[in-house]
Coordinates of C-alpha atoms and ligand atoms in Angstrom, one line a residue:
Chain J
M1 CA 0.0 0.0 -0.1
N2 CA 1.4 3.7 -0.9
T3 CA 1.7 5.1 2.7
D4 CA 2.6 8.4 1.7
N5 CA 0.3 9.6 -0.9
P6 CA -2.4 6.9 -0.6
L7 CA -5.8 6.5 -2.8
V8 CA -8.9 6.2 -0.8
L9 CA -12.3 6.3 -1.5
G10 CA -14.9 7.4 1.4
I11 CA -17.9 6.4 2.2
E12 CA -20.9 8.5 3.9
T13 CA -23.7 7.4 4.4
S14 CA -24.8 8.3 7.8
C15 CA -27.9 10.7 7.4
D16 CA -29.7 12.4 3.8
E17 CA -26.7 12.5 2.1
T18 CA -24.8 9.4 0.5
G19 CA -21.6 10.3 -0.2
I20 CA -19.0 8.8 -2.1
G21 CA -15.4 11.1 -1.9
I22 CA -12.2 10.1 -3.1
V23 CA -8.6 11.6 -2.0
R24 CA -4.6 11.0 -3.0
G25 CA -3.5 12.5 0.0
R26 CA -4.3 15.6 0.8
E27 CA -5.9 16.4 -2.7
L28 CA -9.6 15.9 -3.1
L29 CA -10.1 13.8 -6.9
S30 CA -14.0 13.6 -6.2
N31 CA -16.5 14.8 -3.9
T32 CA -19.8 13.2 -5.2
I33 CA -22.8 13.5 -3.3
A34 CA -26.4 11.9 -3.5
S35 CA -29.1 13.8 -1.8
S36 CA -32.3 12.3 -0.8
M37 CA -33.5 16.2 0.7
D38 CA -36.1 16.6 -1.7
E39 CA -37.5 13.3 -0.4
H40 CA -37.8 14.5 3.2
A41 CA -39.1 17.9 2.5
R42 CA -42.8 16.3 2.4
Y43 CA -42.5 15.5 6.3
G44 CA -40.5 18.4 7.9
G45 CA -37.2 16.6 8.6
V46 CA -35.1 13.3 8.0
V47 CA -36.8 10.4 7.9
P48 CA -34.4 7.7 8.6
E49 CA -36.5 4.8 6.4
V50 CA -36.5 7.2 3.9
A51 CA -32.8 7.8 3.6
A52 CA -31.7 4.2 4.0
R53 CA -33.8 3.2 1.3
A54 CA -32.2 6.6 -1.0
H55 CA -28.7 5.2 0.3
L56 CA -29.1 2.1 -1.5
E57 CA -30.5 3.6 -4.9
A58 CA -27.8 6.1 -5.1
I59 CA -24.6 3.8 -3.5
V60 CA -23.7 2.3 -7.0
P61 CA -24.3 5.1 -9.0
A62 CA -22.3 7.6 -6.9
I63 CA -19.3 5.4 -6.6
H64 CA -19.3 5.2 -10.6
E65 CA -19.9 9.3 -10.6
A66 CA -16.8 9.4 -8.2
V67 CA -14.5 6.7 -9.9
A68 CA -15.8 8.7 -13.0
E69 CA -14.4 12.2 -11.7
A70 CA -11.3 11.3 -10.4
G71 CA -10.4 10.0 -13.8
I72 CA -9.2 6.4 -11.7
S73 CA -10.2 2.6 -11.7
L74 CA -10.9 0.9 -8.3
H75 CA -8.1 -1.5 -8.5
D76 CA -6.3 1.7 -8.4
L77 CA -7.7 2.6 -4.6
D78 CA -5.2 2.0 -1.9
A79 CA -7.2 1.8 0.7
I80 CA -11.5 2.2 1.6
A81 CA -13.1 4.4 4.3
V82 CA -16.3 4.5 5.7
T83 CA -18.4 6.2 8.4
S84 CA -19.2 3.7 10.9
G85 CA -20.9 6.2 13.5
P86 CA -22.5 8.1 14.8
G87 CA -25.5 9.3 12.8
L88 CA -28.7 6.9 11.4
S89 CA -28.2 3.4 11.9
G90 CA -30.2 2.0 9.1
A91 CA -28.5 4.4 6.9
L92 CA -24.9 4.2 7.7
M93 CA -25.4 0.0 7.6
V94 CA -26.4 0.1 3.4
G95 CA -22.4 2.3 3.8
I96 CA -21.4 -0.6 5.7
G97 CA -22.4 -3.3 3.8
A98 CA -21.3 -2.0 1.1
A99 CA -17.8 -0.9 2.4
K100 CA -17.2 -4.3 3.6
A101 CA -18.4 -6.1 0.2
L102 CA -16.1 -3.3 -2.0
A103 CA -12.9 -4.3 0.3
V104 CA -13.3 -7.8 0.1
S105 CA -14.6 -7.3 -4.0
L106 CA -11.0 -5.4 -4.4
D107 CA -9.2 -7.0 -1.9
K108 CA -7.9 -3.4 -0.1
P109 CA -7.6 -2.3 3.5
L110 CA -10.8 -1.0 5.6
Y111 CA -11.2 2.1 7.7
A112 CA -14.1 2.5 10.2
V113 CA -14.1 6.0 10.9
N114 CA -15.6 8.6 12.8
H115 CA -18.1 10.8 11.1
L116 CA -17.4 13.8 13.7
V117 CA -14.0 13.7 13.0
G118 CA -14.0 13.2 9.7
H119 CA -16.1 16.9 9.6
V120 CA -12.6 18.5 11.2
G121 CA -10.6 16.2 8.3
A122 CA -12.4 17.7 5.7
D123 CA -10.1 21.2 6.4
I124 CA -7.2 19.8 4.8
L125 CA -9.5 19.3 1.7
D126 CA -9.5 22.9 1.5
P127 CA -8.1 24.5 -1.5
A128 CA -8.0 27.6 0.1
G129 CA -4.8 27.6 1.9
D130 CA -3.1 25.3 4.3
A131 CA -4.6 23.0 6.9
F132 CA -5.1 23.9 10.2
E133 CA -2.4 23.2 12.4
Y134 CA -2.9 21.4 16.1
P135 CA -4.3 21.9 18.1
T136 CA -7.6 23.6 16.4
V137 CA -11.1 24.2 18.5
A138 CA -13.7 22.3 16.0
L139 CA -17.1 23.8 15.8
L140 CA -19.7 21.3 14.0
V141 CA -23.2 22.2 14.0
S142 CA -25.9 20.6 11.5
G143 CA -29.3 19.1 11.5
G144 CA -27.7 15.4 13.0
H145 CA -25.3 17.4 15.5
T146 CA -24.2 20.2 17.5
S147 CA -20.4 19.5 18.7
L148 CA -18.0 21.8 20.1
L149 CA -14.3 19.2 20.1
L150 CA -10.7 20.0 20.9
V151 CA -8.9 18.6 18.3
R152 CA -5.1 17.6 19.5
D153 CA -4.7 16.1 16.7
L154 CA -6.5 14.1 14.1
V155 CA -6.3 10.3 14.2
S156 CA -5.3 10.2 17.7
N157 CA -6.6 12.8 20.0
V158 CA -9.9 14.5 20.0
E159 CA -11.7 15.5 22.9
L160 CA -15.4 16.5 23.1
L161 CA -15.8 19.6 24.9
G162 CA -19.7 19.7 24.6
E163 CA -22.7 18.9 22.8
T164 CA -26.0 19.6 22.5
I165 CA -28.2 18.1 24.9
D166 CA -31.4 18.2 23.2
D167 CA -32.0 19.3 19.2
A168 CA -29.3 20.0 16.7
A169 CA -29.3 23.7 16.1
G170 CA -30.2 22.0 12.2
E171 CA -33.3 21.1 13.9
A172 CA -34.5 24.1 15.6
F173 CA -34.0 25.9 12.9
D174 CA -35.9 23.3 10.3
K175 CA -38.7 23.7 13.3
V176 CA -38.6 27.2 13.7
A177 CA -39.6 27.6 10.0
R178 CA -42.2 25.5 10.7
V179 CA -43.7 27.3 12.7
L180 CA -43.4 30.8 10.4
G181 CA -45.0 28.6 7.4
L182 CA -41.2 28.0 5.6
P183 CA -40.8 25.2 4.1
Y184 CA -37.7 22.6 4.8
P185 CA -34.8 22.9 4.9
G186 CA -35.6 25.8 7.6
G187 CA -31.5 26.9 7.4
P188 CA -31.8 28.7 4.2
Q189 CA -35.6 29.7 4.6
I190 CA -34.7 31.2 7.8
D191 CA -31.7 33.0 6.1
R192 CA -33.6 34.5 3.4
V193 CA -36.6 36.3 5.0
A194 CA -34.0 37.1 7.6
A195 CA -31.7 39.4 6.4
S196 CA -34.3 41.9 6.1
G197 CA -35.9 41.6 9.6
D198 CA -34.0 42.9 13.2
P199 CA -32.0 40.6 15.2
K200 CA -32.1 42.6 18.1
A201 CA -36.4 42.9 17.2
I202 CA -37.1 40.3 19.9
R203 CA -34.7 38.7 22.5
F204 CA -35.1 35.1 22.6
P205 CA -33.6 33.4 25.0
R206 CA -29.9 31.6 24.7
G207 CA -29.6 28.4 25.9
L208 CA -27.3 26.8 29.1
T209 CA -25.6 30.6 29.3
L210 CA -26.7 31.4 33.2
P211 CA -23.9 31.1 35.5
K212 CA -25.5 28.3 37.2
D213 CA -26.3 26.5 33.6
L214 CA -21.9 27.0 32.6
E215 CA -20.9 25.3 35.8
K216 CA -22.4 21.8 34.3
H217 CA -23.0 22.9 30.9
R218 CA -20.4 24.9 30.1
Y219 CA -19.5 23.9 26.1
D220 CA -23.0 22.2 25.5
F221 CA -25.9 23.5 23.6
S222 CA -29.2 23.5 24.4
F223 CA -31.9 24.6 21.5
S224 CA -35.0 23.2 22.7
G225 CA -36.4 25.9 24.9
L226 CA -35.3 29.1 22.3
K227 CA -37.7 26.8 20.1
T228 CA -40.6 26.6 22.1
A229 CA -39.7 30.2 23.3
V230 CA -40.0 31.5 19.4
A231 CA -43.5 29.3 18.7
R232 CA -45.0 30.7 22.4
W233 CA -43.9 34.1 21.2
V234 CA -45.6 33.6 17.7
E235 CA -48.9 31.8 18.9
K236 CA -49.0 35.1 21.3
K237 CA -49.0 37.7 18.1
R238 CA -51.6 35.1 16.6
D239 CA -53.8 34.8 19.3
D240 CA -53.7 38.5 19.9
G241 CA -54.6 39.2 15.9
D242 CA -51.7 40.8 15.1
E243 CA -49.6 40.1 12.3
V244 CA -46.2 38.1 12.8
P245 CA -43.4 40.3 12.0
V246 CA -41.9 37.0 10.5
A247 CA -38.5 39.0 9.2
D248 CA -37.5 40.0 12.6
V249 CA -38.5 37.0 14.0
A250 CA -36.5 35.0 12.2
A251 CA -34.0 37.3 12.6
S252 CA -33.8 37.4 16.1
F253 CA -33.9 33.4 16.3
R254 CA -30.7 32.7 14.0
E255 CA -29.2 35.9 16.1
A256 CA -29.4 33.6 19.6
V257 CA -28.5 30.6 17.7
A258 CA -25.7 32.1 16.5
D259 CA -24.3 34.0 19.3
V260 CA -24.1 31.0 21.4
L261 CA -22.6 28.5 19.1
L262 CA -20.5 31.4 18.8
T263 CA -20.2 32.5 23.0
K264 CA -19.4 29.1 23.2
A265 CA -16.9 28.3 20.8
I266 CA -14.7 31.2 21.4
A267 CA -14.8 30.5 24.8
A268 CA -13.7 26.9 24.2
C269 CA -10.8 29.2 22.7
H270 CA -9.9 31.3 25.4
D271 CA -10.2 28.7 28.0
Y272 CA -7.8 26.0 26.6
D273 CA -5.7 28.5 24.8
V274 CA -6.1 27.8 21.5
P275 CA -5.9 30.6 18.9
R276 CA -8.1 28.5 16.1
L277 CA -11.7 27.9 15.7
L278 CA -12.3 25.7 12.6
L279 CA -16.7 25.4 11.2
G280 CA -17.9 22.7 9.9
G281 CA -21.3 21.1 9.4
G282 CA -24.4 22.0 7.4
V283 CA -25.7 25.0 9.3
V284 CA -22.1 27.1 8.4
A285 CA -24.1 27.7 5.5
N286 CA -25.8 30.2 7.8
A287 CA -24.7 33.3 6.6
R288 CA -24.9 35.1 10.1
V289 CA -23.0 32.3 11.6
R290 CA -20.4 32.7 8.9
E291 CA -20.5 36.2 10.0
L292 CA -21.1 36.3 13.7
A293 CA -17.8 33.8 13.4
A294 CA -15.5 36.5 11.2
E295 CA -16.4 39.6 14.1
R296 CA -16.0 37.2 17.5
A297 CA -12.9 35.1 16.0
Q298 CA -11.5 39.1 15.5
A299 CA -12.1 40.1 18.5
A300 CA -10.8 37.4 20.0
G301 CA -7.7 37.2 18.2
V302 CA -8.6 33.7 17.3
Q303 CA -7.9 32.7 13.7
L304 CA -11.1 31.2 12.1
R305 CA -11.3 28.8 9.2
I306 CA -14.4 27.7 7.5
P307 CA -13.8 25.0 4.5
P308 CA -16.1 25.4 1.3
L309 CA -19.9 24.3 2.0
S310 CA -19.5 21.2 -0.5
L311 CA -17.2 19.8 2.3
C312 CA -18.6 20.7 5.6
T313 CA -22.2 18.8 4.4
D314 CA -22.3 15.5 4.6
N315 CA -19.9 14.4 2.6
G316 CA -17.8 11.2 1.2
A317 CA -14.8 13.3 0.8
M318 CA -13.8 14.1 4.4
I319 CA -13.6 10.2 4.9
A320 CA -11.6 9.5 2.5
E321 CA -9.3 12.1 3.9
L322 CA -9.5 11.2 7.3
G323 CA -8.7 7.4 6.0
A324 CA -5.7 8.9 4.3
Q325 CA -4.6 10.5 7.3
L326 CA -4.8 7.3 9.6
I327 CA -3.0 5.5 6.7
M328 CA 0.2 8.3 6.7
N329 CA 0.4 8.4 10.5
G330 CA 1.0 4.4 10.1
H331 CA -2.3 2.7 11.5
A332 CA -3.7 -0.2 10.8
P333 CA -7.0 -0.9 9.3
S334 CA -9.9 -2.4 10.9
T335 CA -11.4 -5.6 10.9
L336 CA -14.1 -6.4 8.8
D337 CA -15.9 -7.0 11.6
F338 CA -17.0 -3.2 13.0
P339 CA -20.6 -2.6 13.9
A340 CA -22.6 0.5 13.0
D341 CA -22.6 2.8 16.0
S342 CA -25.0 5.7 16.5
S343 CA -23.7 7.3 19.0
L344 CA -20.2 6.5 18.7
P345 CA -17.9 8.8 20.5
V346 CA -15.7 11.0 19.5
T347 CA -12.4 10.0 21.0
E348 CA -12.9 6.5 18.4
I349 CA -11.5 8.3 15.7
Q350 CA -10.9 4.9 13.8
V351 CA -13.4 1.8 15.0
R352 CA -10.7 -1.1 14.5
Chain O
M1 CA -19.7 -20.2 -10.2
L2 CA -21.8 -17.6 -8.4
L3 CA -21.3 -15.5 -5.1
V4 CA -24.9 -15.6 -3.4
L5 CA -25.8 -13.4 -0.7
D6 CA -29.0 -12.7 1.5
S7 CA -29.6 -11.0 4.4
S8 CA -34.1 -11.3 4.1
I9 CA -33.6 -13.2 7.8
G10 CA -30.7 -13.5 8.7
T11 CA -27.3 -13.3 6.7
S12 CA -26.4 -16.0 4.3
V13 CA -23.3 -16.2 1.8
A14 CA -22.6 -18.9 -0.5
V15 CA -20.3 -19.6 -3.2
V16 CA -22.3 -22.2 -5.9
D17 CA -21.7 -23.3 -9.5
L18 CA -24.6 -25.4 -11.9
E19 CA -22.3 -28.5 -12.1
R20 CA -20.6 -28.7 -8.7
G21 CA -23.0 -28.0 -6.6
V22 CA -23.0 -25.6 -3.1
I23 CA -19.4 -25.1 -3.1
A24 CA -19.2 -23.2 0.3
E25 CA -22.2 -21.8 2.8
R26 CA -21.8 -19.4 5.5
G27 CA -23.8 -18.1 8.1
E28 CA -25.4 -15.6 10.9
A29 CA -28.3 -16.3 12.3
D30 CA -28.6 -13.1 14.3
T31 CA -31.4 -11.0 12.5
M32 CA -29.9 -7.8 14.1
R33 CA -26.0 -8.0 13.0
H34 CA -25.7 -8.1 9.3
A35 CA -23.8 -5.4 8.7
E36 CA -21.2 -6.9 10.9
V37 CA -21.2 -9.7 9.8
V38 CA -21.8 -10.1 5.8
G39 CA -17.7 -8.8 5.0
A40 CA -16.0 -11.5 7.3
L41 CA -18.8 -14.1 5.9
I42 CA -18.0 -12.9 2.3
R43 CA -14.2 -13.3 3.1
D44 CA -14.8 -16.5 4.7
V45 CA -16.8 -18.3 1.7
L46 CA -14.4 -17.6 -1.0
A47 CA -12.0 -18.8 1.1
E48 CA -13.2 -22.0 1.9
A49 CA -14.0 -22.5 -1.4
G50 CA -10.7 -21.5 -2.9
V51 CA -12.7 -19.3 -5.3
T52 CA -10.9 -15.7 -6.4
V53 CA -12.9 -12.8 -7.6
D54 CA -12.3 -13.0 -10.9
E55 CA -13.1 -16.7 -11.2
L56 CA -17.4 -15.2 -10.9
S57 CA -19.6 -15.2 -13.6
G58 CA -21.9 -13.0 -11.3
V59 CA -23.3 -12.5 -8.1
V60 CA -26.8 -13.1 -6.6
A61 CA -28.8 -10.9 -4.2
G62 CA -32.2 -12.2 -2.4
M63 CA -33.9 -9.1 -2.9
G64 CA -36.2 -10.1 -0.5
P65 CA -38.9 -9.5 0.9
G66 CA -37.3 -9.2 4.8
P67 CA -37.6 -6.6 6.9
F68 CA -35.8 -3.8 5.5
T69 CA -33.0 -2.5 7.2
G70 CA -31.3 -6.4 7.3
L71 CA -32.3 -6.4 4.2
R72 CA -30.8 -3.4 2.5
I73 CA -27.3 -4.6 4.0
G74 CA -27.3 -7.7 1.9
I75 CA -28.1 -6.3 -1.3
A76 CA -26.1 -2.9 -1.0
A77 CA -23.0 -5.6 -0.1
A78 CA -23.8 -7.5 -3.5
R79 CA -25.0 -4.4 -5.7
V80 CA -21.5 -3.2 -5.2
F81 CA -19.1 -6.1 -4.9
A82 CA -20.3 -6.8 -7.8
L83 CA -18.9 -3.4 -8.7
G84 CA -16.1 -4.1 -7.3
A85 CA -15.7 -7.6 -8.4
G86 CA -17.0 -6.3 -12.6
K87 CA -19.4 -8.8 -12.4
P88 CA -23.5 -9.1 -13.2
L89 CA -25.5 -8.5 -10.9
V90 CA -28.2 -11.3 -10.5
P91 CA -31.2 -10.0 -8.7
M92 CA -33.4 -13.3 -7.2
V93 CA -36.8 -13.3 -4.6
S94 CA -35.5 -15.0 -1.1
H95 CA -38.4 -17.4 -1.0
D96 CA -37.5 -19.0 -4.1
A97 CA -34.9 -20.5 -1.8
I98 CA -36.8 -22.1 0.7
A99 CA -39.1 -23.4 -2.1
A100 CA -36.4 -25.1 -3.4
D101 CA -35.0 -26.5 -0.3
W102 CA -38.5 -28.1 0.5
Y103 CA -39.1 -29.4 -3.2
E104 CA -35.4 -30.8 -3.3
A105 CA -36.2 -32.7 0.2
G106 CA -38.8 -34.4 -2.0
G107 CA -41.8 -32.3 -1.3
T108 CA -44.5 -32.1 -4.3
G109 CA -47.4 -30.4 -5.6
E110 CA -48.7 -26.8 -4.4
L111 CA -46.4 -24.9 -1.9
L112 CA -46.9 -22.0 0.7
V113 CA -44.1 -20.3 1.8
V114 CA -44.4 -18.5 4.2
T115 CA -41.5 -15.3 6.4
D116 CA -42.7 -13.2 9.5
A117 CA -43.2 -9.6 7.7
R118 CA -43.0 -8.0 12.1
R119 CA -45.7 -5.8 12.9
R120 CA -48.2 -9.3 12.9
E121 CA -47.6 -10.0 9.1
R122 CA -46.3 -12.4 7.2
Y123 CA -44.4 -12.5 3.7
Y124 CA -45.4 -15.4 1.5
S125 CA -45.6 -17.0 -2.1
T126 CA -47.0 -20.0 -3.4
Y127 CA -45.4 -22.6 -6.0
S128 CA -46.4 -25.0 -8.2
D129 CA -42.9 -26.7 -8.4
A130 CA -39.5 -25.5 -7.2
D131 CA -38.9 -23.4 -10.5
T132 CA -42.1 -21.6 -11.0
R133 CA -43.9 -18.8 -8.4
V134 CA -47.4 -18.6 -8.8
Q135 CA -48.4 -16.2 -6.6
G136 CA -45.9 -13.3 -4.7
P137 CA -44.4 -12.1 -3.3
A138 CA -46.8 -10.5 -1.1
L139 CA -47.8 -9.0 2.3
A140 CA -50.4 -10.6 4.0
K141 CA -52.2 -10.8 7.6
P142 CA -51.9 -14.6 9.0
D143 CA -55.7 -14.9 8.7
D144 CA -55.5 -13.7 5.4
L145 CA -52.5 -16.4 3.6
P146 CA -53.7 -18.1 0.6
E147 CA -55.4 -22.1 1.2
A148 CA -52.3 -24.2 -0.3
A149 CA -51.7 -28.1 -0.1
N150 CA -48.4 -27.5 1.8
R151 CA -47.0 -25.0 3.7
V152 CA -43.3 -23.8 4.9
D153 CA -42.9 -21.7 7.2
A154 CA -39.0 -20.4 7.3
T155 CA -37.0 -18.6 9.5
S156 CA -33.7 -18.7 7.5
V157 CA -33.1 -18.9 4.0
S158 CA -30.3 -20.4 2.8
A159 CA -27.9 -18.6 0.0
G160 CA -26.7 -21.9 -1.5
A161 CA -30.0 -22.9 -2.5
L162 CA -30.7 -19.5 -3.8
G163 CA -27.8 -19.8 -5.6
M164 CA -28.7 -23.3 -7.0
V165 CA -32.4 -21.4 -8.3
A166 CA -30.3 -19.0 -10.0
E167 CA -27.8 -21.1 -11.9
R168 CA -30.7 -23.3 -12.9
R169 CA -32.6 -20.6 -14.2
Y170 CA -29.9 -19.3 -16.5
A171 CA -29.4 -23.1 -17.5
A172 CA -32.8 -22.9 -18.7
G173 CA -33.1 -19.1 -19.9
L174 CA -36.0 -18.2 -17.5
P175 CA -36.2 -14.5 -16.7
F176 CA -34.8 -13.2 -13.7
P177 CA -36.8 -10.6 -11.4
A178 CA -36.0 -6.4 -11.3
D179 CA -33.3 -5.5 -9.2
E180 CA -35.3 -3.9 -6.6
P181 CA -35.6 -4.3 -3.3
L182 CA -38.8 -6.2 -2.4
Y183 CA -39.7 -4.1 0.9
L184 CA -43.4 -4.8 0.0
R185 CA -44.9 -2.1 2.1
S186 CA -44.2 2.1 2.1
P187 CA -41.8 3.8 4.9
D188 CA -43.9 4.3 8.3
V189 CA -43.8 7.6 7.7
T190 CA -46.9 10.2 8.8
L191 CA -47.7 13.5 7.1
S192 CA -47.6 15.8 10.0
A193 CA -50.3 18.6 9.9
G194 CA -48.3 21.6 10.6
P195 CA -46.7 22.6 13.7
K196 CA -48.3 22.0 17.0
R197 CA -49.2 24.6 19.3
V198 CA -47.1 25.1 22.8
T199 CA -49.2 27.0 24.4
A200 CA -52.4 25.8 26.0
Ligands
ZN1 ZN1 -22.1 15.9 9.9

């Protein structure tokens, strides 16, 4: 196996994107994504069974497409990498079954890797500059997760500082969008209507930021209370026969989310004396989250990195890259026996 | 020579050949471990058969019917193995293996094959002989299953038997089913009726 510049195919099926990525060392050759997002729109959220069915239909065409785009043959590969968790278990299992079969059919080593750490690894593929040095704090926010990590080394030392104790931030966007009568997915919709709103119009609560909460949940997030506060506020308006100022509600809600995300992320940088913050996950598509991150990072003297959106949303390239990094650092492949682990802890970067 | 995967109940993997019969077969009866075991079962069955990937002429996938989560893993593995090996995928109805086993053991006449579909329902197919499925696969409540002279309630599917049916069908020039999982049920979701009130 080429361990200096390995050619790795990554398979990601933890949520609603079937991602096939191909990398050679630190170079991105293909980032092919088939999304079932449209199929979930009518349900207002990701339906696990719908997502898993879509993975099964998409996986072979996506591999074909990725291989063609990368201009390689499957036999050229040095290894296969696959997300084994965390994520939706039925969805993960499709990718795992496929990855194991591909590894055996090609007689190639297989690396079972952690989805969240994969998000951090995506930074290496960012064409806009050199990847972050470690340590770095990583804030990963999507419809499926909201996690704050301290990454001392990508392949050997990742610590979970905090995560959401209820809804993921992306979920809160979807739910608030529904309350406001906006379609799924909520993130881009809220972003769109919030553009003309006043973020200071309504002071919505910032979850887990009171001194008593901070003791136990310094880096944890909670968006359930915020979501309910927005719904209650909107209901009251409607009950009173007033028009709901949709733009102001959206802007104020978005501000509350962005504020709490960045306050905690910058606090972690400060507490651990780490002057680097990496953002990942689909919520970085949100204009205000990016803007506030830039403001707060600059004020705190923290360097900020936000990879392009195609590398921030769930994708196979980040999984391939984490596999490549494991290989370049001399890590042995996984066995063929690993299970899907829907709650795989972030400290398990690779599952043997 | 065919590699055969079926995960419609447990996980069963075999290498078969029209002339040599079932060359190797391995399985895991546990209905919750498909994703864990499928890779090692393929590797081990090929090793036991002493067959290389290049020597295969196709990859058979048991398309079900079966509970979705497990069923999908075998189909995903079969499709992607076929892709990696550069061999054609051969879809098969999993119930055909159960019928083949029964006729092979000396059964004659009409047969009803029944497997568990969970949620107090059954998957079923009816056969007039080992190579002729008359009805199904379909889904029914236990009381609504069709009448037949003989009935088998199966709790496992043999990849070896499934592969031999595939070999015979191919030799006889019979058609194969579509490359589609036999879920026989729509995804279990309800459309939301809009946001619920949070205040009374
Ligand atoms: Zn993700």
